[in-house]
N, CA, C and O atoms as a DFTB+ gen file, in Angstrom:
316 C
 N C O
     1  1      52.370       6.411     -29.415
     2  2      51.690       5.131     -29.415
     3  2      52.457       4.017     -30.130
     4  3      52.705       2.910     -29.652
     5  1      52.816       4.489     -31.411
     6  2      54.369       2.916     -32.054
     7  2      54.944       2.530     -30.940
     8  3      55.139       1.342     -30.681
     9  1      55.278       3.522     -30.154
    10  2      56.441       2.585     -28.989
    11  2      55.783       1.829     -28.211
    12  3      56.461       0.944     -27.688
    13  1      54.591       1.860     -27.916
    14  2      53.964       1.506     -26.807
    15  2      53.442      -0.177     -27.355
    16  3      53.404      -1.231     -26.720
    17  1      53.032       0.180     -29.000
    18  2      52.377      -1.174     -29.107
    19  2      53.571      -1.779     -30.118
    20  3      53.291      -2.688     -30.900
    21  1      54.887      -1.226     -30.050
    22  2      55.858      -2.105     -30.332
    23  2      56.783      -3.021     -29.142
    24  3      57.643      -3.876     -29.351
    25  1      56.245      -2.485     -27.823
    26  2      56.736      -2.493     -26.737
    27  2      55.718      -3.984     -26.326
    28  3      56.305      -4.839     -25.663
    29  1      54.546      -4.208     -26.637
    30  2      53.867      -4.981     -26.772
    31  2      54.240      -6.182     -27.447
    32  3      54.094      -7.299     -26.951
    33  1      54.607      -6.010     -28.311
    34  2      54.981      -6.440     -29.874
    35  2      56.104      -7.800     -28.917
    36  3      56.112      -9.010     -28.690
    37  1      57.113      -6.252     -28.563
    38  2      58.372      -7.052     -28.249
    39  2      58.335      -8.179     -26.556
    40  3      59.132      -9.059     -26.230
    41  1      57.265      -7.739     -25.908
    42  2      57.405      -8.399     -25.076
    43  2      56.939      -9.693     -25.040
    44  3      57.495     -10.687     -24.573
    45  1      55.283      -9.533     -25.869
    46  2      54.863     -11.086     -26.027
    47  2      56.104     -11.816     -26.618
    48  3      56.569     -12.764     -25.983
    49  1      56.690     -11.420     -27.840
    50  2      57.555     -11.817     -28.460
    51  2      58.340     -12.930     -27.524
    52  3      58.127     -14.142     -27.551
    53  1      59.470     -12.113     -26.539
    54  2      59.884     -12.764     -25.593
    55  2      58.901     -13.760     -24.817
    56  3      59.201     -14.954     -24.818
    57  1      57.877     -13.388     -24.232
    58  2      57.384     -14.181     -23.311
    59  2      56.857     -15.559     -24.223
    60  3      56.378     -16.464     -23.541
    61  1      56.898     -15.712     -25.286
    62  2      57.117     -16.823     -26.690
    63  2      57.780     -17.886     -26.784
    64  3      57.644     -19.109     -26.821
    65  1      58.743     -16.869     -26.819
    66  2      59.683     -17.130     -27.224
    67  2      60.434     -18.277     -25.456
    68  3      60.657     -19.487     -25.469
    69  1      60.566     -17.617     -24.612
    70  2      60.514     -17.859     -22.861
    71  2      59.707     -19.376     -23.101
    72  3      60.206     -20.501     -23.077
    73  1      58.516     -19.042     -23.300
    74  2      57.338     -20.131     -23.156
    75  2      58.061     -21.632     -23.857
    76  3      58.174     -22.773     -23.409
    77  1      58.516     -20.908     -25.325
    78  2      59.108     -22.007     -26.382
    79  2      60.223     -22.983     -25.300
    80  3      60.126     -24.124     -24.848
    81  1      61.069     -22.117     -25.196
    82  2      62.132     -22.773     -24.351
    83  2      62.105     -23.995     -22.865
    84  3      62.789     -24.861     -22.320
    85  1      60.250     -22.994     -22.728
    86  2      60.590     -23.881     -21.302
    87  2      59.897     -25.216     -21.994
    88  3      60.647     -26.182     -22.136
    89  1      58.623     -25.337     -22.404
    90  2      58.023     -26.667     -22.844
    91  2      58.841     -27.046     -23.586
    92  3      58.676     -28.266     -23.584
    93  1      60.184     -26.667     -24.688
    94  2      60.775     -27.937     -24.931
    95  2      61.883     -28.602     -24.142
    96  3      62.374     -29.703     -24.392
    97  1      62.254     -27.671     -23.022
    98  2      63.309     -28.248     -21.928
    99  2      62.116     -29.449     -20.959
   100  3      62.494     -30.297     -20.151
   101  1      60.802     -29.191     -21.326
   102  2      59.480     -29.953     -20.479
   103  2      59.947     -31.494     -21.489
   104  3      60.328     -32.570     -21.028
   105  1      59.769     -31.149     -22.848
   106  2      59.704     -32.230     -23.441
   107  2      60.656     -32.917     -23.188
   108  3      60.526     -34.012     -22.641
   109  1      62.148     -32.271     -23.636
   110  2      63.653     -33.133     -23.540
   111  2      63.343     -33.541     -22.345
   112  3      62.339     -34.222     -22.551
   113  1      63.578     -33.568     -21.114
   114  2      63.364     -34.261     -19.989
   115  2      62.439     -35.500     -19.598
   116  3      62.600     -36.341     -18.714
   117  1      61.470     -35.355     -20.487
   118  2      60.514     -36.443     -20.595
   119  2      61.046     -37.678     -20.906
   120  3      61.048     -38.748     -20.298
   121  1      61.644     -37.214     -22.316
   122  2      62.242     -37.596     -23.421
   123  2      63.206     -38.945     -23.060
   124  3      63.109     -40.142     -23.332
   125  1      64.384     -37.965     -22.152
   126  2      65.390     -38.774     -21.559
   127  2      64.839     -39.399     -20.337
   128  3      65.588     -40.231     -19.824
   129  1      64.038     -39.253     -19.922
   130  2      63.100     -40.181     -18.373
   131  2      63.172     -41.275     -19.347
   132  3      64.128     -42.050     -19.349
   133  1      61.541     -41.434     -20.733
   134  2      61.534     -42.420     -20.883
   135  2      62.648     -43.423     -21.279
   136  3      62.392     -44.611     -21.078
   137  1      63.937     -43.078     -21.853
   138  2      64.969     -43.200     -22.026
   139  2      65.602     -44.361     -21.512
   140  3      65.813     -45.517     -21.879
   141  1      65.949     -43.248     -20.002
   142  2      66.272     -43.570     -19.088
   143  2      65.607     -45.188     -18.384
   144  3      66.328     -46.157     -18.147
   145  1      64.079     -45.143     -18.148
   146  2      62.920     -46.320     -17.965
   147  2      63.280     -47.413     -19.022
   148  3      63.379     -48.606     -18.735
   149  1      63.477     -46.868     -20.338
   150  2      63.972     -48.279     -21.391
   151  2      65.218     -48.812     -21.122
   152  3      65.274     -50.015     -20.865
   153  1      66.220     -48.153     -21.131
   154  2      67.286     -48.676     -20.994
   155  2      67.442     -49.471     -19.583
   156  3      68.081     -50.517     -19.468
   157  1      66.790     -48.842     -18.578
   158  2      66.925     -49.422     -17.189
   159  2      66.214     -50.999     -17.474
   160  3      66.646     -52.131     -17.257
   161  1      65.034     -50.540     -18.010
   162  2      64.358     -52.510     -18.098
   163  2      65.554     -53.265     -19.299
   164  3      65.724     -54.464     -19.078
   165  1      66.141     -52.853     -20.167
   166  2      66.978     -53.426     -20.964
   167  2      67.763     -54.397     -19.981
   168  3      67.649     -55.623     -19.960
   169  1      68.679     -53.526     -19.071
   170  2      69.504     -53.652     -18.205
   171  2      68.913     -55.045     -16.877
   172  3      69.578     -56.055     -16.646
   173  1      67.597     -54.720     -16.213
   174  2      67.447     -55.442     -15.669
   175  2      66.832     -56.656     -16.638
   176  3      67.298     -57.729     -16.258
   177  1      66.003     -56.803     -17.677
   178  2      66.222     -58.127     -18.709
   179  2      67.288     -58.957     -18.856
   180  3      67.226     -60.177     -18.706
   181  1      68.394     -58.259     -19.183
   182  2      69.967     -58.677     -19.057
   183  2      70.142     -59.641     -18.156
   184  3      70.177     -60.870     -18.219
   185  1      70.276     -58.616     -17.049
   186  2      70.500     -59.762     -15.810
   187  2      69.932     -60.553     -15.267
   188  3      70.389     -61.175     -14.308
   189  1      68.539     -60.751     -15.870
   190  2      67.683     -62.130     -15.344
   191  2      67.838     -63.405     -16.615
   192  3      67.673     -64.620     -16.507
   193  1      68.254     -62.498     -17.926
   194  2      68.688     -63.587     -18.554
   195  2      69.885     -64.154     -17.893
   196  3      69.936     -65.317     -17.492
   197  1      70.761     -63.371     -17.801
   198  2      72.371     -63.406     -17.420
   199  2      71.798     -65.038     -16.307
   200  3      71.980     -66.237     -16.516
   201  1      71.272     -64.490     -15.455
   202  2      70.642     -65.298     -14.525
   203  2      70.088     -66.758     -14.124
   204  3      70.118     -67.573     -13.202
   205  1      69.493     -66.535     -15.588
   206  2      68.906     -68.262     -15.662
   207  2      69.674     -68.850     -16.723
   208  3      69.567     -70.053     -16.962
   209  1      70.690     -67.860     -17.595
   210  2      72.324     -68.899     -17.916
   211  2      72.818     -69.340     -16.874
   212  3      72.920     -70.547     -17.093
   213  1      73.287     -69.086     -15.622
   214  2      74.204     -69.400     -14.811
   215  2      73.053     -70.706     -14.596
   216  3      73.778     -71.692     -14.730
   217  1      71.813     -71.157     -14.364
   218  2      70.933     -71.910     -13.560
   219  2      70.975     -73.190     -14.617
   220  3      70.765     -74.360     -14.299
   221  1      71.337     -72.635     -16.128
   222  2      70.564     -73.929     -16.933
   223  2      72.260     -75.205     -17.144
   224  3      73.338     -74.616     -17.066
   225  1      72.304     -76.476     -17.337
   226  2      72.948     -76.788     -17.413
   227  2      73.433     -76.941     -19.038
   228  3      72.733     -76.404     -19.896
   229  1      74.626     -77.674     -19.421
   230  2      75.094     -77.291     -20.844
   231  2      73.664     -78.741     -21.684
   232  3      73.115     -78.589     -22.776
   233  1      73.529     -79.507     -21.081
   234  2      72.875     -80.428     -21.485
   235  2      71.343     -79.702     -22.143
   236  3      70.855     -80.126     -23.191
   237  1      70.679     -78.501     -21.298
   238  2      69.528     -78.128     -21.297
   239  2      69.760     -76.777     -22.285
   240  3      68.890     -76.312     -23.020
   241  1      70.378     -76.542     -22.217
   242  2      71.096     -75.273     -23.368
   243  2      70.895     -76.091     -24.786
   244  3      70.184     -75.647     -25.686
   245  1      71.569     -77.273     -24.870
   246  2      71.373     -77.514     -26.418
   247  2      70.037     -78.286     -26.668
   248  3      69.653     -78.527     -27.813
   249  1      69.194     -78.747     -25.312
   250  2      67.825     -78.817     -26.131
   251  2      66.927     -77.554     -26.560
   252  3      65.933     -77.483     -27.283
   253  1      67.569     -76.691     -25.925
   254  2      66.466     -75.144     -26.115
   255  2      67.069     -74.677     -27.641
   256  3      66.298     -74.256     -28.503
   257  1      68.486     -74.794     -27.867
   258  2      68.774     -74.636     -28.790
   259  2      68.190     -75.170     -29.790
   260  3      67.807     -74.465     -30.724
   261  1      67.961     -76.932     -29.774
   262  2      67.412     -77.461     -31.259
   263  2      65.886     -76.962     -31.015
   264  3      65.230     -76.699     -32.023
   265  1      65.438     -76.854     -30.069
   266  2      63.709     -76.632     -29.728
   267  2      63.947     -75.285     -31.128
   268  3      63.802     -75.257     -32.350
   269  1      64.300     -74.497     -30.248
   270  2      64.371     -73.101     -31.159
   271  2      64.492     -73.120     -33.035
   272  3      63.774     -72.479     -33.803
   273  1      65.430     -73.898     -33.337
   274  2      65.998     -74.100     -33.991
   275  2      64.529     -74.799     -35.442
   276  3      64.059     -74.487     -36.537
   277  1      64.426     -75.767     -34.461
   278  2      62.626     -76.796     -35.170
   279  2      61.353     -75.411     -35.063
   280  3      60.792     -75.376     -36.159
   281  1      61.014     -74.779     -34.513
   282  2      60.480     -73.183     -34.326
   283  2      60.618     -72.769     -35.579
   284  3      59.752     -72.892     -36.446
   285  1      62.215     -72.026     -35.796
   286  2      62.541     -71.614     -36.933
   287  2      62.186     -72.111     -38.015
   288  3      61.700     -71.272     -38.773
   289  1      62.228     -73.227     -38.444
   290  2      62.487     -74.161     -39.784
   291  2      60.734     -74.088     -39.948
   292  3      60.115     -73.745     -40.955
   293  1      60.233     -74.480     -38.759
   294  2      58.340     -74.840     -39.042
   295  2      57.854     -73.244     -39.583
   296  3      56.954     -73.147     -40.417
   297  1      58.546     -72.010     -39.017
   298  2      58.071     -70.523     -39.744
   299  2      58.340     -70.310     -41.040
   300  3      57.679     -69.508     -41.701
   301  1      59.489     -71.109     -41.613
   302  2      59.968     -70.708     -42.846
   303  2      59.181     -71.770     -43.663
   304  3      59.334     -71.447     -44.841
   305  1      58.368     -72.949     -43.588
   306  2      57.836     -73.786     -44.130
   307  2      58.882     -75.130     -44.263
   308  3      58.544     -76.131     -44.894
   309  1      59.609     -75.063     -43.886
   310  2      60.848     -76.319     -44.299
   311  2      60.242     -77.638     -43.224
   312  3      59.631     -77.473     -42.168
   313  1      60.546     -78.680     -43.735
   314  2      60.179     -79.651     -43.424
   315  2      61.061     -80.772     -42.834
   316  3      60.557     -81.846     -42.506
């Protein structure tokens, strides 16, 4: 009977151990999907900024700049 319910012993063991391996190869894969989904919207953000640089002229660039700029100064309290 030891062998039988060490034989037990050892198989759940494995099938555990099996189980362990597969749900965290479940997780890593998830893992790198969402990853994968962030970096992809990073990427397409990029290029719609990239995008409406090419559209804005240099004139309209430095009003967004001081706009931004008056933003900043009104968060920090400066006057």
């Amino acid at each position: 009977m030891p062998f039988i319910e060490n034989g037990f012993i050892y198989f759940f063991t494995c099938v555990g151990v099996a189980a362990s391996l597969a749900f965290g190869m479940i997780w890593l894969c998830a893992a790198i999907r969402i990853l994968c989904l962030y970096s992809r919207w990073q990427l397409d953000e990029a290029l719609r900024a990239r995008k409406a640089r090419k559209q804005l002229s240099r004139d309209e660039i430095i009003r967004l700049i001081e706009i931004a700029e008056q933003v900043e100064s009104n968060k920090r309290g400066v006057e």
